[in-house]
Amino acid sequence: EPEVTQTPSHQVTQMGQEVILRCVPISNHLYFYWYRQILGQKVEFLVSFYNNEISEKSEIFDDQFSVERPDGSNFTLKIRSTKLEDSAMYFCASGNGGTGTDTQYFGPGTRLTVL
Amino acid sequence: EDQVTQSPEALRLQEGESSSLNCSYTVSGLRGLFWYRQDPGKGPEFLFTLYSAGEEKEKERLKATLTKKESFLHITAPKPEDSATYLCAVQAEEISSGSARQLTFGSGTQLTVLP
């Protein structure tokens, strides 16, 4: 069964450093998302991406964040200068969208620890 | 602003003891309500999508129902392997055709099933 994959599973970085989180969405999906979950808190939406551009973004997704689909298979989230409060699980999701089933399928996550 | 409230926060059941989890929501036009299962340190695993009031979906010991203001996840004769956090999320109607709409999650119900 196709699934969303994410790398790395755990990333440790120093405050102020840049990190890139990588995702391979399900191959025939057209809609891509990033969410995050701070330990013990809700899953929060960051950004959605469709047709090679950002579709929606939350207040969390400020100028320090960017997303890219560099090729036909990868979807990346870059944090330019990490802060302590960026420590969280980051989940990538993908979906078919459209007028039918609109389910988003999540990857296993990348645990980001900022020291 | 879309809001999702789940209750109870935590639920302990004996194996075989049936119960229900509640998800109350407010959304500016519901496109879909989603139930996910999340194990510790893992990504949300899709269970059900419900689109309109009166709709029901079943999978093994789980049954999800939807009204105009809330959804229930009924667990019949649970087993220890059903122990997990169950997340409810809503998706609002499209802003424009093809937009990738975010999910708004509740805080989840942490279910423990004792043998």
PDB file of C-alpha atoms in Angstrom:
ATOM      1  CA  GLU A   1       0.000   0.000   0.000  1.00  0.00           C
ATOM      2  CA  PRO A   2       1.421   3.411  -0.973  1.00  0.00           C
ATOM      3  CA  GLU A   3       2.499   5.620   1.902  1.00  0.00           C
ATOM      4  CA  VAL A   4       4.037   8.997   2.629  1.00  0.00           C
ATOM      5  CA  THR A   5       7.669   8.811   3.697  1.00  0.00           C
ATOM      6  CA  GLN A   6       9.717  11.403   5.565  1.00  0.00           C
ATOM      7  CA  THR A   7      13.411  11.892   6.240  1.00  0.00           C
ATOM      8  CA  PRO A   8      15.137  12.214   8.566  1.00  0.00           C
ATOM      9  CA  SER A   9      13.146  10.618  11.372  1.00  0.00           C
ATOM     10  CA  HIS A  10      14.985  12.754  13.921  1.00  0.00           C
ATOM     11  CA  GLN A  11      16.924  15.988  13.365  1.00  0.00           C
ATOM     12  CA  VAL A  12      18.897  17.773  16.066  1.00  0.00           C
ATOM     13  CA  THR A  13      20.124  21.283  15.291  1.00  0.00           C
ATOM     14  CA  GLN A  14      21.510  24.367  16.970  1.00  0.00           C
ATOM     15  CA  MET A  15      19.401  27.491  17.279  1.00  0.00           C
ATOM     16  CA  GLY A  16      19.897  29.737  14.261  1.00  0.00           C
ATOM     17  CA  GLN A  17      20.784  26.913  11.889  1.00  0.00           C
ATOM     18  CA  GLU A  18      18.857  26.073   8.734  1.00  0.00           C
ATOM     19  CA  VAL A  19      17.093  22.733   8.434  1.00  0.00           C
ATOM     20  CA  ILE A  20      15.402  21.009   5.521  1.00  0.00           C
ATOM     21  CA  LEU A  21      12.795  18.358   6.172  1.00  0.00           C
ATOM     22  CA  ARG A  22      12.053  16.022   3.298  1.00  0.00           C
ATOM     23  CA  CYS A  23       8.923  14.183   2.260  1.00  0.00           C
ATOM     24  CA  VAL A  24       7.970  11.841  -0.552  1.00  0.00           C
ATOM     25  CA  PRO A  25       4.177  12.061  -0.985  1.00  0.00           C
ATOM     26  CA  ILE A  26       2.051   9.253  -2.413  1.00  0.00           C
ATOM     27  CA  SER A  27       2.847   9.164  -6.115  1.00  0.00           C
ATOM     28  CA  ASN A  28      -0.482  10.081  -7.735  1.00  0.00           C
ATOM     29  CA  HIS A  29      -1.420  12.759  -5.187  1.00  0.00           C
ATOM     30  CA  LEU A  30      -1.618  16.401  -6.181  1.00  0.00           C
ATOM     31  CA  TYR A  31      -2.109  18.182  -2.834  1.00  0.00           C
ATOM     32  CA  PHE A  32       0.646  18.446  -0.263  1.00  0.00           C
ATOM     33  CA  TYR A  33       0.676  19.680   3.306  1.00  0.00           C
ATOM     34  CA  TRP A  34       2.927  20.300   6.284  1.00  0.00           C
ATOM     35  CA  TYR A  35       1.671  20.147   9.861  1.00  0.00           C
ATOM     36  CA  ARG A  36       3.466  20.224  13.170  1.00  0.00           C
ATOM     37  CA  GLN A  37       2.737  18.898  16.643  1.00  0.00           C
ATOM     38  CA  ILE A  38       4.479  20.295  19.685  1.00  0.00           C
ATOM     39  CA  LEU A  39       4.779  17.650  22.399  1.00  0.00           C
ATOM     40  CA  GLY A  40       1.451  17.201  24.166  1.00  0.00           C
ATOM     41  CA  GLN A  41      -0.381  19.669  21.912  1.00  0.00           C
ATOM     42  CA  LYS A  42      -2.716  19.593  18.912  1.00  0.00           C
ATOM     43  CA  VAL A  43      -1.660  18.893  15.356  1.00  0.00           C
ATOM     44  CA  GLU A  44      -1.366  22.349  13.742  1.00  0.00           C
ATOM     45  CA  PHE A  45      -1.545  23.247  10.067  1.00  0.00           C
ATOM     46  CA  LEU A  46       1.435  25.048   8.550  1.00  0.00           C
ATOM     47  CA  VAL A  47       1.008  25.181   4.776  1.00  0.00           C
ATOM     48  CA  SER A  48      -0.662  23.539   1.803  1.00  0.00           C
ATOM     49  CA  PHE A  49       0.675  23.304  -1.734  1.00  0.00           C
ATOM     50  CA  TYR A  50      -1.061  22.628  -5.039  1.00  0.00           C
ATOM     51  CA  ASN A  51      -0.158  23.192  -8.663  1.00  0.00           C
ATOM     52  CA  ASN A  52       3.367  24.309  -7.731  1.00  0.00           C
ATOM     53  CA  GLU A  53       2.311  27.087  -5.418  1.00  0.00           C
ATOM     54  CA  ILE A  54       1.223  27.679  -1.839  1.00  0.00           C
ATOM     55  CA  SER A  55      -2.533  27.283  -1.502  1.00  0.00           C
ATOM     56  CA  GLU A  56      -2.971  28.213   2.166  1.00  0.00           C
ATOM     57  CA  LYS A  57      -0.680  29.031   5.051  1.00  0.00           C
ATOM     58  CA  SER A  58      -1.164  29.605   8.764  1.00  0.00           C
ATOM     59  CA  GLU A  59       0.159  32.389  10.971  1.00  0.00           C
ATOM     60  CA  ILE A  60       2.916  30.012  12.095  1.00  0.00           C
ATOM     61  CA  PHE A  61       4.271  29.842   8.526  1.00  0.00           C
ATOM     62  CA  ASP A  62       6.203  33.119   8.553  1.00  0.00           C
ATOM     63  CA  ASP A  63       9.184  34.285   6.474  1.00  0.00           C
ATOM     64  CA  GLN A  64      11.450  31.771   8.215  1.00  0.00           C
ATOM     65  CA  PHE A  65       9.587  28.915   6.532  1.00  0.00           C
ATOM     66  CA  SER A  66       9.505  27.914   2.889  1.00  0.00           C
ATOM     67  CA  VAL A  67       8.320  24.920   0.884  1.00  0.00           C
ATOM     68  CA  GLU A  68       9.462  23.517  -2.403  1.00  0.00           C
ATOM     69  CA  ARG A  69       8.688  20.680  -4.754  1.00  0.00           C
ATOM     70  CA  PRO A  70      12.098  20.433  -6.413  1.00  0.00           C
ATOM     71  CA  ASP A  71      11.223  17.458  -8.602  1.00  0.00           C
ATOM     72  CA  GLY A  72       8.313  15.146  -9.332  1.00  0.00           C
ATOM     73  CA  SER A  73       8.596  13.180  -6.115  1.00  0.00           C
ATOM     74  CA  ASN A  74       9.954  15.273  -3.238  1.00  0.00           C
ATOM     75  CA  PHE A  75       8.313  17.962  -1.121  1.00  0.00           C
ATOM     76  CA  THR A  76      10.485  19.895   1.313  1.00  0.00           C
ATOM     77  CA  LEU A  77      10.025  22.235   4.265  1.00  0.00           C
ATOM     78  CA  LYS A  78      12.886  24.607   5.025  1.00  0.00           C
ATOM     79  CA  ILE A  79      13.286  26.534   8.254  1.00  0.00           C
ATOM     80  CA  ARG A  80      15.839  29.260   7.630  1.00  0.00           C
ATOM     81  CA  SER A  81      16.954  30.109  11.154  1.00  0.00           C
ATOM     82  CA  THR A  82      15.606  27.708  13.754  1.00  0.00           C
ATOM     83  CA  LYS A  83      14.336  28.834  17.146  1.00  0.00           C
ATOM     84  CA  LEU A  84      13.885  26.828  20.334  1.00  0.00           C
ATOM     85  CA  GLU A  85      10.104  26.983  19.852  1.00  0.00           C
ATOM     86  CA  ASP A  86      10.407  25.223  16.476  1.00  0.00           C
ATOM     87  CA  SER A  87      11.080  21.964  18.332  1.00  0.00           C
ATOM     88  CA  ALA A  88       8.196  19.689  17.370  1.00  0.00           C
ATOM     89  CA  MET A  89       7.134  16.709  15.264  1.00  0.00           C
ATOM     90  CA  TYR A  90       6.679  17.795  11.663  1.00  0.00           C
ATOM     91  CA  PHE A  91       4.263  15.794   9.557  1.00  0.00           C
ATOM     92  CA  CYS A  92       3.946  15.809   5.806  1.00  0.00           C
ATOM     93  CA  ALA A  93       0.622  14.789   4.279  1.00  0.00           C
ATOM     94  CA  SER A  94      -0.675  14.300   0.778  1.00  0.00           C
ATOM     95  CA  GLY A  95      -4.085  13.877  -0.792  1.00  0.00           C
ATOM     96  CA  ASN A  96      -5.982  13.585  -4.041  1.00  0.00           C
ATOM     97  CA  GLY A  97      -8.292  16.502  -3.267  1.00  0.00           C
ATOM     98  CA  GLY A  98     -10.963  17.239  -5.793  1.00  0.00           C
ATOM     99  CA  THR A  99     -14.678  16.840  -5.369  1.00  0.00           C
ATOM    100  CA  GLY A 100     -14.498  13.223  -4.253  1.00  0.00           C
ATOM    101  CA  THR A 101     -12.596  11.829  -1.344  1.00  0.00           C
ATOM    102  CA  ASP A 102     -10.413  14.524   0.134  1.00  0.00           C
ATOM    103  CA  THR A 103      -8.521  12.467   2.659  1.00  0.00           C
ATOM    104  CA  GLN A 104      -5.048  13.547   3.704  1.00  0.00           C
ATOM    105  CA  TYR A 105      -2.572  10.743   4.393  1.00  0.00           C
ATOM    106  CA  PHE A 106       0.186  11.483   6.864  1.00  0.00           C
ATOM    107  CA  GLY A 107       3.795  10.431   6.997  1.00  0.00           C
ATOM    108  CA  PRO A 108       5.528   9.116  10.118  1.00  0.00           C
ATOM    109  CA  GLY A 109       6.974  12.521  10.970  1.00  0.00           C
ATOM    110  CA  THR A 110      10.339  14.139  11.611  1.00  0.00           C
ATOM    111  CA  ARG A 111      11.151  14.970  15.201  1.00  0.00           C
ATOM    112  CA  LEU A 112      13.002  18.306  15.184  1.00  0.00           C
ATOM    113  CA  THR A 113      14.967  19.211  18.299  1.00  0.00           C
ATOM    114  CA  VAL A 114      16.452  22.717  18.456  1.00  0.00           C
ATOM    115  CA  LEU A 115      19.150  23.212  21.111  1.00  0.00           C
TER     116      LEU A 115
ATOM    117  CA  GLU B   1     -12.458  30.393  12.909  1.00  0.00           C
ATOM    118  CA  ASP B   2     -12.941  26.625  12.718  1.00  0.00           C
ATOM    119  CA  GLN B   3     -12.913  24.855  16.085  1.00  0.00           C
ATOM    120  CA  VAL B   4     -12.886  21.221  17.170  1.00  0.00           C
ATOM    121  CA  THR B   5     -13.406  20.027  20.738  1.00  0.00           C
ATOM    122  CA  GLN B   6     -12.981  16.397  21.722  1.00  0.00           C
ATOM    123  CA  SER B   7     -14.171  14.686  24.871  1.00  0.00           C
ATOM    124  CA  PRO B   8     -13.233  13.038  27.069  1.00  0.00           C
ATOM    125  CA  GLU B   9      -9.512  13.908  27.070  1.00  0.00           C
ATOM    126  CA  ALA B  10      -8.708  10.409  28.306  1.00  0.00           C
ATOM    127  CA  LEU B  11     -10.697   7.208  28.593  1.00  0.00           C
ATOM    128  CA  ARG B  12      -9.788   3.916  30.242  1.00  0.00           C
ATOM    129  CA  LEU B  13     -11.854   0.863  29.323  1.00  0.00           C
ATOM    130  CA  GLN B  14     -11.744  -2.775  30.182  1.00  0.00           C
ATOM    131  CA  GLU B  15     -11.367  -5.118  27.226  1.00  0.00           C
ATOM    132  CA  GLY B  16     -14.844  -5.670  25.790  1.00  0.00           C
ATOM    133  CA  GLU B  17     -16.338  -2.557  27.412  1.00  0.00           C
ATOM    134  CA  SER B  18     -17.951  -0.495  24.628  1.00  0.00           C
ATOM    135  CA  SER B  19     -17.968   3.314  24.681  1.00  0.00           C
ATOM    136  CA  SER B  20     -18.119   6.452  22.530  1.00  0.00           C
ATOM    137  CA  LEU B  21     -15.803   9.377  21.882  1.00  0.00           C
ATOM    138  CA  ASN B  22     -17.241  12.787  21.070  1.00  0.00           C
ATOM    139  CA  CYS B  23     -16.114  15.461  18.630  1.00  0.00           C
ATOM    140  CA  SER B  24     -17.949  18.806  18.581  1.00  0.00           C
ATOM    141  CA  TYR B  25     -17.159  21.231  15.802  1.00  0.00           C
ATOM    142  CA  THR B  26     -17.859  24.649  14.378  1.00  0.00           C
ATOM    143  CA  VAL B  27     -16.829  25.313  10.812  1.00  0.00           C
ATOM    144  CA  SER B  28     -17.751  27.765   8.096  1.00  0.00           C
ATOM    145  CA  GLY B  29     -19.328  25.178   5.822  1.00  0.00           C
ATOM    146  CA  LEU B  30     -18.229  21.586   6.405  1.00  0.00           C
ATOM    147  CA  ARG B  31     -16.491  19.844   3.543  1.00  0.00           C
ATOM    148  CA  GLY B  32     -15.527  16.800   5.558  1.00  0.00           C
ATOM    149  CA  LEU B  33     -14.943  15.453   9.055  1.00  0.00           C
ATOM    150  CA  PHE B  34     -12.064  13.057   9.543  1.00  0.00           C
ATOM    151  CA  TRP B  35     -11.112  10.560  12.222  1.00  0.00           C
ATOM    152  CA  TYR B  36      -7.504   9.522  12.677  1.00  0.00           C
ATOM    153  CA  ARG B  37      -5.704   7.199  15.061  1.00  0.00           C
ATOM    154  CA  GLN B  38      -2.319   8.280  16.417  1.00  0.00           C
ATOM    155  CA  ASP B  39       0.094   6.004  18.232  1.00  0.00           C
ATOM    156  CA  PRO B  40       2.857   7.590  20.382  1.00  0.00           C
ATOM    157  CA  GLY B  41       5.614   9.123  18.247  1.00  0.00           C
ATOM    158  CA  LYS B  42       3.822   8.272  14.992  1.00  0.00           C
ATOM    159  CA  GLY B  43       1.871  10.135  12.355  1.00  0.00           C
ATOM    160  CA  PRO B  44      -1.933  10.206  12.285  1.00  0.00           C
ATOM    161  CA  GLU B  45      -3.382   7.113  10.600  1.00  0.00           C
ATOM    162  CA  PHE B  46      -6.551   7.674   8.592  1.00  0.00           C
ATOM    163  CA  LEU B  47      -9.713   5.937   9.787  1.00  0.00           C
ATOM    164  CA  PHE B  48     -12.843   7.598   8.341  1.00  0.00           C
ATOM    165  CA  THR B  49     -14.156  10.526   6.346  1.00  0.00           C
ATOM    166  CA  LEU B  50     -17.731  11.743   6.861  1.00  0.00           C
ATOM    167  CA  TYR B  51     -19.261  14.348   4.570  1.00  0.00           C
ATOM    168  CA  SER B  52     -22.881  14.945   5.577  1.00  0.00           C
ATOM    169  CA  ALA B  53     -25.176  14.709   8.594  1.00  0.00           C
ATOM    170  CA  GLY B  54     -26.602  11.235   9.031  1.00  0.00           C
ATOM    171  CA  GLU B  55     -23.662   9.517   7.429  1.00  0.00           C
ATOM    172  CA  GLU B  56     -22.108   6.484   9.165  1.00  0.00           C
ATOM    173  CA  LYS B  57     -18.934   4.533   8.453  1.00  0.00           C
ATOM    174  CA  GLU B  58     -17.703   1.287  10.036  1.00  0.00           C
ATOM    175  CA  LYS B  59     -14.389  -0.500  10.233  1.00  0.00           C
ATOM    176  CA  GLU B  60     -13.929  -3.542  12.444  1.00  0.00           C
ATOM    177  CA  ARG B  61     -14.809  -2.460  16.019  1.00  0.00           C
ATOM    178  CA  LEU B  62     -15.123   1.240  15.110  1.00  0.00           C
ATOM    179  CA  LYS B  63     -18.162   3.131  13.871  1.00  0.00           C
ATOM    180  CA  ALA B  64     -18.213   6.860  13.129  1.00  0.00           C
ATOM    181  CA  THR B  65     -21.383   8.953  12.909  1.00  0.00           C
ATOM    182  CA  LEU B  66     -22.003  12.592  12.017  1.00  0.00           C
ATOM    183  CA  THR B  67     -24.609  15.222  12.913  1.00  0.00           C
ATOM    184  CA  LYS B  68     -24.627  18.926  12.053  1.00  0.00           C
ATOM    185  CA  LYS B  69     -22.731  19.807  15.209  1.00  0.00           C
ATOM    186  CA  GLU B  70     -20.828  16.714  16.326  1.00  0.00           C
ATOM    187  CA  SER B  71     -19.426  13.338  15.461  1.00  0.00           C
ATOM    188  CA  PHE B  72     -19.133  10.193  17.541  1.00  0.00           C
ATOM    189  CA  LEU B  73     -16.640   7.387  17.319  1.00  0.00           C
ATOM    190  CA  HIS B  74     -18.224   4.285  18.802  1.00  0.00           C
ATOM    191  CA  ILE B  75     -15.909   1.506  19.907  1.00  0.00           C
ATOM    192  CA  THR B  76     -17.558  -1.891  20.310  1.00  0.00           C
ATOM    193  CA  ALA B  77     -15.883  -4.583  22.419  1.00  0.00           C
ATOM    194  CA  PRO B  78     -12.459  -2.898  22.305  1.00  0.00           C
ATOM    195  CA  LYS B  79      -9.194  -4.804  22.551  1.00  0.00           C
ATOM    196  CA  PRO B  80      -5.870  -3.657  24.040  1.00  0.00           C
ATOM    197  CA  GLU B  81      -4.530  -3.023  20.528  1.00  0.00           C
ATOM    198  CA  ASP B  82      -7.172  -0.299  20.122  1.00  0.00           C
ATOM    199  CA  SER B  83      -5.263   1.763  22.686  1.00  0.00           C
ATOM    200  CA  ALA B  84      -4.182   4.995  20.982  1.00  0.00           C
ATOM    201  CA  THR B  85      -5.082   8.671  20.709  1.00  0.00           C
ATOM    202  CA  TYR B  86      -8.066   9.247  18.437  1.00  0.00           C
ATOM    203  CA  LEU B  87      -8.057  12.556  16.587  1.00  0.00           C
ATOM    204  CA  CYS B  88     -10.969  14.354  14.968  1.00  0.00           C
ATOM    205  CA  ALA B  89     -10.386  16.988  12.275  1.00  0.00           C
ATOM    206  CA  VAL B  90     -12.599  19.163  10.087  1.00  0.00           C
ATOM    207  CA  GLN B  91     -12.066  20.607   6.660  1.00  0.00           C
ATOM    208  CA  ALA B  92     -13.986  23.664   5.516  1.00  0.00           C
ATOM    209  CA  GLU B  93     -15.409  24.134   2.051  1.00  0.00           C
ATOM    210  CA  GLU B  94     -13.097  25.225  -0.750  1.00  0.00           C
ATOM    211  CA  ILE B  95     -12.196  28.869  -1.133  1.00  0.00           C
ATOM    212  CA  SER B  96     -11.775  28.341  -4.829  1.00  0.00           C
ATOM    213  CA  SER B  97     -11.622  25.405  -7.152  1.00  0.00           C
ATOM    214  CA  GLY B  98      -8.581  23.266  -6.554  1.00  0.00           C
ATOM    215  CA  SER B  99      -7.495  24.930  -3.309  1.00  0.00           C
ATOM    216  CA  ALA B 100      -5.802  22.589  -0.849  1.00  0.00           C
ATOM    217  CA  ARG B 101      -7.797  23.052   2.339  1.00  0.00           C
ATOM    218  CA  GLN B 102      -6.261  22.579   5.709  1.00  0.00           C
ATOM    219  CA  LEU B 103      -7.467  20.257   8.452  1.00  0.00           C
ATOM    220  CA  THR B 104      -8.261  21.718  11.869  1.00  0.00           C
ATOM    221  CA  PHE B 105      -7.624  19.136  14.569  1.00  0.00           C
ATOM    222  CA  GLY B 106      -9.007  18.616  18.035  1.00  0.00           C
ATOM    223  CA  SER B 107      -6.792  17.746  20.990  1.00  0.00           C
ATOM    224  CA  GLY B 108      -7.685  14.073  20.777  1.00  0.00           C
ATOM    225  CA  THR B 109      -8.981  11.408  23.154  1.00  0.00           C
ATOM    226  CA  GLN B 110      -6.335   9.149  24.637  1.00  0.00           C
ATOM    227  CA  LEU B 111      -7.898   5.691  24.842  1.00  0.00           C
ATOM    228  CA  THR B 112      -6.444   2.949  27.027  1.00  0.00           C
ATOM    229  CA  VAL B 113      -7.965  -0.531  26.841  1.00  0.00           C
ATOM    230  CA  LEU B 114      -6.951  -2.780  29.703  1.00  0.00           C
ATOM    231  CA  PRO B 115      -6.765  -6.571  29.254  1.00  0.00           C
TER     232      PRO B 115
END
